[in-house]
Amino acid sequence: MGKSDIHKKIFAVLAFSSLVFLIGITIVLFKEGLPIFRIVKPLNFLFGKYWYPTYDPPDFGILPLILGSLWVTAGALLVCVPLGIGSALYLNELAGPKQRAFLKPAIEILASIPSIVFGFFGMVVVAPFLQKLLNIPVGLTAFTGSLILGVMATPTVCSIAEDALSFVPKSFREASFAVGANRWQTLVKVTLPAAGSGISTAVILGMSRAVGETMTVLMVCGGAAVIPKSFFEPVRPMTATIAAEMGEAVTGSPHFQALFAIGMILFLVTLVFNIAAEIISRRFRLKLGLGR
Amino acid sequence: MESELKIRLETVNFFYGKQQALKDISFEVYKNKVTAVIGPSGCGKSTLIRLFNRMNELIPNTRLEGKIRLDRQNIYEPQVDVVELRRRVGMVFQKPNPFPKSIFENVSYGLAVNGIKDRDYLAEKVERSLKDAALWKEVSGRLYKSALALSGGQQQRLCIARALAVEPEVILFDEPCSALDPTATLKIEELIQRLKEKYTIIIVTHNMQQAARISDQTAFLMLGELIEYDLTNKIFTSPSKKITEDYITGRFG
Amino acid sequence: MKMNKSLDQKIGFSLIFSMMLITLFFLGSLVYFIAVRGAGIISWQFLTDVPREAMTKGGVAPAIVGTFYLMLGSVLVALPLGVACAIYLCEYSPKKTIVNLIRISINNLAGVPSVVFGLFGLAVFVKFFGFGVSILSGCLTLGIMVLPNIISASQEALIAVPQSHREASLALGATQWQTIKKVVLPGSLPGILTGVILSIGRVAGETAPILFTAGTFYMRGFPKSPLSETMVLPYHIYALMTEGVHPEFQVKIAYGCAFILLILVLLVSSFAIILRQQQRSRYGI
């Protein structure tokens, strides 16, 4: 009795490690990041238009960075949502068993291609190509970043969306066929809505991944910390700013604190996304009677 | 009737959450007899038999009222070591569930977890248990092969051998033949008949002929209540209650 | 009416077919370009030599070795924690509120951006514990990052072990810990391994968390202890593209590194995914 209790206690303590790390991350970000607000007012930090952290006196306005993240994320969604969900529908409805057995794992495997490789590919192949094609001064722009990021998130969105589609009970579709609907109508009017919240989970997680993605945007977005006027200008998303500047920021300096504060905002944004995804996916499971 | 008392249930009630699965059950199980528990599915047979080795405790939110005495000791008292109890009360399950290990490792498992390491002793125990379970002839040449390669009936006899190896006093059989073909079933039934010389046996079955063939005592359970408990002979020839008669003559269930 | 019906189906199906094609085209062209331009760079010297003459000659062996160190080390960090957590959740059936609390933290930890893990590692391991920019700091940071993956994979593997095996063991008088050790863990080992391999693949390619915890651009030799900094393939690609003074040589080396990294990650994850499919079909999931 007593002995098995000891094991249980050890496991219980270790099981809370995820929670401890999550709290640890929160504490670290707040502790290192909040002091910046002694120098800049929170609103000026969030909506300040100039990011010149190394000037004297420095400017810590992260609006350009936030907008950079927003543009690139929105652009990436425009790419990965149609591609990811379209591919998922194809896998679910059109692909034969043999094709499916090959494509489904292949897409999962492609989802593991590291972001640095995408970034590199964007830099050496896509950016020069787009620069020539569109006749723009630089190839490293918000547009290029969105495109690469979108393609990168596509396999993830596709895998999760396909899982959601395959969870839809066969009986739903059979009922639709029975009243004379064709396959496309059944797919769009029955299967897709039934998997709807599962698919929104896929989109939210894809979005969360796009917002938090670092190396790709660092390499292909051009890195200009100014408010972008069009899609074809360089931008500097929040993650890229942290990655590019942390190396030269002096520990404890306002610049260092500002970078942690950016990390804090990123963390909070993705936290909201993840909680939203969690709530939606729980509702999805309840709706289909899958329990838990 | 000078049978020795082995297990005694005193007004046992059992709940899954708020739902009551067993109501006011009292009866006695005698040593070296086969006691069968019959009844329509969902009547609580399996719940009942899993009380004797406190297997129901694995399910969260369950609650027991009343006492179950094994040799006068209430097995639900806090000082009772459940691990020790399960060594005294063995169990064979509905579906054969050998571990994905070798035949030898399966049979010696209960001894190994008791800390017995002596190879010779283990080998001797394994042979004896397999012989008692009428499986030795079929497997003696491949003790170190995977148990999963055996047929369903052989697997179930292996599970019996595995239970015998720890030398329990009582063996619980929870519908042991429900997943087996008639030939394999017959072998298990013969085995149970022989095992009662050494052990006290409680068997749950949905097969009334099986209960009639192999048991000495029969308990008839319905909707969580013990309707009738008596000598098997009596239950199957002149039950005292109408509802028992209806059931054993196949009018429902 | 009938014409219309099949027309919308035709259009719709060609639409989703083209989505699939575009996806495969993009991903395929990435693999193609890197393979075609990268394969030629690979030579025995490239794989085994240290960088020479300001990164214009020599090889990238320290980066390959460093990548392996990080892969191995982060698994050593995450595996015990992850398996313990999964065992607690699956085997000791704690209260529902606790399960939910832990599950929510795992899901949220999984969603934290990798660069934020980097910040955490920088503040905690590099500065607070004073491990400096080192392999140790990198392994700890990456280990925490892949912890959610290891937990999920272990949970899936534990659940796949039939309940009847646990019951059989307990009914024979084994304690719960003996049951876990002798029946549940051996049965779930292949599944846990799959999760580990998948995580290893992820670690190999992660860059942002090691930018400020473990990586360095240029080393003339190999890392000597867990407390020394190290070259790693992904960081090396980044550095080659953004720093240094000989871009014409550096791009070539970067192609070589990207090729090695791509092959490494694709091999590791194909292995894991094929393994997982075999296991799933065996358990009939």
PDB file of N, CA, C and O in Angstrom, chain B residues 102-105 126 130 136 139-146:
ATOM      1  N   SER B 102       6.234 -14.728 -23.085  1.00  0.00           N
ATOM      2  CA  SER B 102       6.299 -16.167 -23.336  1.00  0.00           C
ATOM      3  C   SER B 102       5.353 -16.906 -22.384  1.00  0.00           C
ATOM      4  O   SER B 102       4.872 -16.345 -21.403  1.00  0.00           O
ATOM      5  N   ILE B 103       5.089 -18.165 -22.726  1.00  0.00           N
ATOM      6  CA  ILE B 103       4.217 -18.987 -21.892  1.00  0.00           C
ATOM      7  C   ILE B 103       4.789 -19.076 -20.474  1.00  0.00           C
ATOM      8  O   ILE B 103       4.082 -18.899 -19.488  1.00  0.00           O
ATOM      9  N   PHE B 104       6.099 -19.311 -20.404  1.00  0.00           N
ATOM     10  CA  PHE B 104       6.749 -19.421 -19.096  1.00  0.00           C
ATOM     11  C   PHE B 104       6.577 -18.144 -18.287  1.00  0.00           C
ATOM     12  O   PHE B 104       6.183 -18.171 -17.120  1.00  0.00           O
ATOM     13  N   GLU B 105       6.838 -17.010 -18.927  1.00  0.00           N
ATOM     14  CA  GLU B 105       6.728 -15.733 -18.210  1.00  0.00           C
ATOM     15  C   GLU B 105       5.304 -15.469 -17.760  1.00  0.00           C
ATOM     16  O   GLU B 105       5.072 -14.898 -16.699  1.00  0.00           O
ATOM     17  N   VAL B 126       5.829 -23.753 -12.638  1.00  0.00           N
ATOM     18  CA  VAL B 126       5.206 -23.545 -13.951  1.00  0.00           C
ATOM     19  C   VAL B 126       4.714 -24.889 -14.487  1.00  0.00           C
ATOM     20  O   VAL B 126       3.588 -25.015 -14.967  1.00  0.00           O
ATOM     21  N   LEU B 130       0.818 -25.820 -15.162  1.00  0.00           N
ATOM     22  CA  LEU B 130       0.365 -26.154 -16.513  1.00  0.00           C
ATOM     23  C   LEU B 130      -0.255 -27.543 -16.537  1.00  0.00           C
ATOM     24  O   LEU B 130      -1.224 -27.796 -17.249  1.00  0.00           O
ATOM     25  N   TRP B 136      -0.077 -28.830 -20.110  1.00  0.00           N
ATOM     26  CA  TRP B 136       1.346 -29.166 -20.153  1.00  0.00           C
ATOM     27  C   TRP B 136       1.724 -29.931 -21.410  1.00  0.00           C
ATOM     28  O   TRP B 136       2.688 -29.586 -22.097  1.00  0.00           O
ATOM     29  N   VAL B 139       2.041 -27.683 -24.501  1.00  0.00           N
ATOM     30  CA  VAL B 139       2.991 -26.563 -24.592  1.00  0.00           C
ATOM     31  C   VAL B 139       4.375 -26.858 -24.043  1.00  0.00           C
ATOM     32  O   VAL B 139       5.259 -25.990 -24.108  1.00  0.00           O
ATOM     33  N   SER B 140       4.602 -28.070 -23.515  1.00  0.00           N
ATOM     34  CA  SER B 140       5.863 -28.312 -22.811  1.00  0.00           C
ATOM     35  C   SER B 140       7.063 -28.067 -23.723  1.00  0.00           C
ATOM     36  O   SER B 140       8.138 -27.696 -23.250  1.00  0.00           O
ATOM     37  N   GLY B 141       6.876 -28.241 -25.031  1.00  0.00           N
ATOM     38  CA  GLY B 141       8.009 -28.072 -25.944  1.00  0.00           C
ATOM     39  C   GLY B 141       8.245 -26.627 -26.344  1.00  0.00           C
ATOM     40  O   GLY B 141       9.225 -26.317 -27.004  1.00  0.00           O
ATOM     41  N   ARG B 142       7.347 -25.722 -25.998  1.00  0.00           N
ATOM     42  CA  ARG B 142       7.529 -24.332 -26.461  1.00  0.00           C
ATOM     43  C   ARG B 142       7.203 -23.324 -25.360  1.00  0.00           C
ATOM     44  O   ARG B 142       6.500 -22.353 -25.575  1.00  0.00           O
ATOM     45  N   LEU B 143       7.777 -23.600 -24.194  1.00  0.00           N
ATOM     46  CA  LEU B 143       7.507 -22.738 -23.042  1.00  0.00           C
ATOM     47  C   LEU B 143       7.993 -21.318 -23.257  1.00  0.00           C
ATOM     48  O   LEU B 143       7.473 -20.384 -22.669  1.00  0.00           O
ATOM     49  N   TYR B 144       9.008 -21.180 -24.096  1.00  0.00           N
ATOM     50  CA  TYR B 144       9.587 -19.841 -24.248  1.00  0.00           C
ATOM     51  C   TYR B 144       9.088 -19.132 -25.502  1.00  0.00           C
ATOM     52  O   TYR B 144       9.602 -18.098 -25.892  1.00  0.00           O
ATOM     53  N   LYS B 145       8.062 -19.729 -26.128  1.00  0.00           N
ATOM     54  CA  LYS B 145       7.433 -19.056 -27.270  1.00  0.00           C
ATOM     55  C   LYS B 145       6.313 -18.143 -26.764  1.00  0.00           C
ATOM     56  O   LYS B 145       5.814 -18.320 -25.650  1.00  0.00           O
ATOM     57  N   SER B 146       5.898 -17.218 -27.629  1.00  0.00           N
ATOM     58  CA  SER B 146       4.877 -16.253 -27.209  1.00  0.00           C
ATOM     59  C   SER B 146       3.548 -16.939 -26.912  1.00  0.00           C
ATOM     60  O   SER B 146       3.096 -17.826 -27.632  1.00  0.00           O
TER      61      SER B 146
END
